[in-house]
Amino acid sequence: MGLVEWIVRLVLSPGVFAPVIFPGLLTALAVLLIVIWAERKIAARVQMRVGPLYVTRHFGGVLQMLADGTRYMFQEFIVPETADKVPYMLAPALALTLAIAPFALIPSAPGFAPVKSPYSLPALLAILASTPLSVLLMGWSSNNKFSIQGAVREAFMTLAYEVPLFLSALSMAILYGSMDLEEIVGRQFLPGALLNPVAAFTFFVAMVMSSGRLPFDIVEGEQEIVAGPYVEYTGIVFGIGMGLAYLKLYALSLLYSLLFLSGWEPLPRALYSVYPGLAGVWLFAKAFTLMLFVVFLRSVYGRYRLDQALRAGWRVYLVLAVVSILLSCLLRVVVNV
Amino acid sequence: MSSYVKNFGGHVRAVLTGLKYLVKPNRITVYYPEYYVEPPEGYRGMIKYYPEKCIQCGLCAMICPAGAMKMYVKKGEKKGRPGVNYQRCIFCGFCVDICPQDALEMTKVHDVAFSSLEELVFPPEKLAVEVQSPALLRGAVKVKPVFDEERGLRHE
Ligand code: SF4
Ligand code: SF4
């Protein structure tokens, strides 16, 4: 077996292809660039403006984010004198790792899961739940009052959204009787959002909270605490901080499509027979549309105050999440899907 | 409970309104350096000075509430001529109003940028040269804002 053949095999194996190429790292980066541009463009359309335009004008400025990223690359990386140096450097690396790790668990086609496990749903949720730790570390080690405020806000918010997020996801696991994402998609004779709309709604809102998009961008709070935990970071590391929320949103959107929008169904047979890894186009399209909708919310909403978001999280969405669990139990007993 | 339902309806309405604008955008800004919105009559932009009309009375410098206008006296001369420091000017137009000779005038030019603070100080000689809008110099298309019953603001 030649070296080239070996490399091709390695790249095409689900364990490498899924996390690194699709839907993982490379696709995620492309999505990141396009979604941030789309967010600005959508907000501009709704707010009667033009939005980014001059970079690649003929395509409506779609490469704007690439230009911004390049600029970040060449900026000086400053470590503040008062910062706690080791965690200050370590936290962004940790954050990026944790943001990419979920893609190792997301199946993009039947039989094409990088890590096959009967517990892929809780494992995925656990990884997603650990990203706020790195944000806390960033804020704390920066040793700046804005960043610490941001970190504390992150801690508050995490508690408020994580519980409804988990409960509504697990209610779907109860409904399908499985915690394996691949099996969950297989059991959806109807999209999960129709089976349990309460869970779908709760998960959606918790997802927006979790990825810190408007109206819940309380952690960054640009106008109040100037980017919160990321305020001391410069250059590409600041870019990572910015991209972090979008990576999380991407992972959560994929999860949402798997849980509630029947994942990769209807399966494109032709693509599947060519190479199973390519069969996730529908999954990707659903997740991407969902992301576009989430970033669209920016143009409609203003930011909630911290206490309002916490109140909504605990008083409304926690209750809804419990209701969704009851609904799932009921459906399982009555309909026995 | 009923307030939650009402709130939910409000959210749905807000999102729908947003979607409406997303599908049917109603842009009211213009592509600025290519299009240039003409300021209305009486717009207070950069100041132009006509030295030949000036009688060097100094009223303009006296009235200036921001201390932006100053008389520049040349060596050997008794009376000075006005110059403006745009770091301070608030474009109130008092200097133009008080001038008995109409030697000062407010142009409509407003989109000028400077690369240093010193450049913002205009001595009389510089004040006498008409400032040009860089967008217009580069051949921007002039447009005028019009009120439209349906759309609100339009440019043509
Ligand atoms: S416009 Fe007003 S502030 Fe400016 S120079 Fe004239 S009087 Fe002074
Ligand atoms: S008020 Fe008019 S005439 Fe008098 S100094 Fe100023 S510009 Fe000249």
PDB file of N, CA, C and O and ligand atoms in Angstrom, chain B residues 49 54-60 71 82 99-101 103-104, ligand 2:
ATOM      1  N   TYR B  49     -13.957  82.224   3.173  1.00  0.00           N
ATOM      2  CA  TYR B  49     -13.647  83.624   3.494  1.00  0.00           C
ATOM      3  C   TYR B  49     -13.317  84.386   2.213  1.00  0.00           C
ATOM      4  O   TYR B  49     -12.573  83.883   1.370  1.00  0.00           O
ATOM      5  N   CYS B  54     -13.655  91.866   3.049  1.00  0.00           N
ATOM      6  CA  CYS B  54     -13.468  92.049   4.485  1.00  0.00           C
ATOM      7  C   CYS B  54     -12.931  93.425   4.824  1.00  0.00           C
ATOM      8  O   CYS B  54     -12.037  93.941   4.148  1.00  0.00           O
ATOM      9  N   ILE B  55     -13.519  94.048   5.887  1.00  0.00           N
ATOM     10  CA  ILE B  55     -13.005  95.347   6.335  1.00  0.00           C
ATOM     11  C   ILE B  55     -12.199  95.195   7.616  1.00  0.00           C
ATOM     12  O   ILE B  55     -11.885  96.149   8.292  1.00  0.00           O
ATOM     13  N   GLN B  56     -11.883  93.983   7.971  1.00  0.00           N
ATOM     14  CA  GLN B  56     -11.025  93.658   9.113  1.00  0.00           C
ATOM     15  C   GLN B  56     -11.534  94.244  10.415  1.00  0.00           C
ATOM     16  O   GLN B  56     -10.772  94.749  11.221  1.00  0.00           O
ATOM     17  N   CYS B  57     -12.865  94.168  10.614  1.00  0.00           N
ATOM     18  CA  CYS B  57     -13.430  94.755  11.823  1.00  0.00           C
ATOM     19  C   CYS B  57     -13.265  93.864  13.053  1.00  0.00           C
ATOM     20  O   CYS B  57     -13.313  94.329  14.186  1.00  0.00           O
ATOM     21  N   GLY B  58     -13.124  92.574  12.837  1.00  0.00           N
ATOM     22  CA  GLY B  58     -12.885  91.672  13.964  1.00  0.00           C
ATOM     23  C   GLY B  58     -14.130  91.206  14.686  1.00  0.00           C
ATOM     24  O   GLY B  58     -14.047  90.526  15.705  1.00  0.00           O
ATOM     25  N   LEU B  59     -15.299  91.567  14.180  1.00  0.00           N
ATOM     26  CA  LEU B  59     -16.542  91.156  14.852  1.00  0.00           C
ATOM     27  C   LEU B  59     -16.673  89.632  14.902  1.00  0.00           C
ATOM     28  O   LEU B  59     -17.129  89.060  15.889  1.00  0.00           O
ATOM     29  N   CYS B  60     -16.289  88.984  13.793  1.00  0.00           N
ATOM     30  CA  CYS B  60     -16.454  87.538  13.717  1.00  0.00           C
ATOM     31  C   CYS B  60     -15.683  86.845  14.838  1.00  0.00           C
ATOM     32  O   CYS B  60     -16.172  85.924  15.476  1.00  0.00           O
ATOM     33  N   MET B  71      -8.240  86.486  15.045  1.00  0.00           N
ATOM     34  CA  MET B  71      -7.693  87.416  14.067  1.00  0.00           C
ATOM     35  C   MET B  71      -6.191  87.178  13.946  1.00  0.00           C
ATOM     36  O   MET B  71      -5.483  87.102  14.953  1.00  0.00           O
ATOM     37  N   PRO B  82      -9.425  87.116   9.742  1.00  0.00           N
ATOM     38  CA  PRO B  82      -9.884  85.956  10.525  1.00  0.00           C
ATOM     39  C   PRO B  82      -9.353  84.619   9.990  1.00  0.00           C
ATOM     40  O   PRO B  82      -9.202  84.431   8.785  1.00  0.00           O
ATOM     41  N   CYS B  99     -21.055  89.162  10.279  1.00  0.00           N
ATOM     42  CA  CYS B  99     -20.161  89.883   9.367  1.00  0.00           C
ATOM     43  C   CYS B  99     -20.932  90.969   8.607  1.00  0.00           C
ATOM     44  O   CYS B  99     -21.886  90.686   7.882  1.00  0.00           O
ATOM     45  N   PRO B 100     -20.542  92.260   8.764  1.00  0.00           N
ATOM     46  CA  PRO B 100     -21.285  93.342   8.107  1.00  0.00           C
ATOM     47  C   PRO B 100     -21.062  93.354   6.603  1.00  0.00           C
ATOM     48  O   PRO B 100     -21.808  93.996   5.873  1.00  0.00           O
ATOM     49  N   GLN B 101     -20.045  92.674   6.110  1.00  0.00           N
ATOM     50  CA  GLN B 101     -19.669  92.759   4.704  1.00  0.00           C
ATOM     51  C   GLN B 101     -20.000  91.481   3.922  1.00  0.00           C
ATOM     52  O   GLN B 101     -19.642  91.380   2.765  1.00  0.00           O
ATOM     53  N   ALA B 103     -18.451  88.830   4.198  1.00  0.00           N
ATOM     54  CA  ALA B 103     -17.149  88.324   3.760  1.00  0.00           C
ATOM     55  C   ALA B 103     -16.942  86.878   4.174  1.00  0.00           C
ATOM     56  O   ALA B 103     -15.961  86.256   3.781  1.00  0.00           O
ATOM     57  N   LEU B 104     -17.834  86.354   4.999  1.00  0.00           N
ATOM     58  CA  LEU B 104     -17.747  84.940   5.376  1.00  0.00           C
ATOM     59  C   LEU B 104     -18.989  84.233   4.861  1.00  0.00           C
ATOM     60  O   LEU B 104     -20.064  84.827   4.793  1.00  0.00           O
TER      61      LEU B 104
HETATM   62  S1  SF4 C   2     -16.744  90.209  10.571  1.00  0.00           S
HETATM   63 FE1  SF4 C   2     -16.534  90.074   8.343  1.00  0.00          FE
HETATM   64  S2  SF4 C   2     -15.636  91.982   7.795  1.00  0.00           S
HETATM   65 FE2  SF4 C   2     -15.330  91.780   9.982  1.00  0.00          FE
HETATM   66  S3  SF4 C   2     -13.316  90.836  10.190  1.00  0.00           S
HETATM   67 FE3  SF4 C   2     -14.790  89.204  10.183  1.00  0.00          FE
HETATM   68  S4  SF4 C   2     -14.886  88.613   8.052  1.00  0.00           S
HETATM   69 FE4  SF4 C   2     -13.923  90.592   8.055  1.00  0.00          FE
END
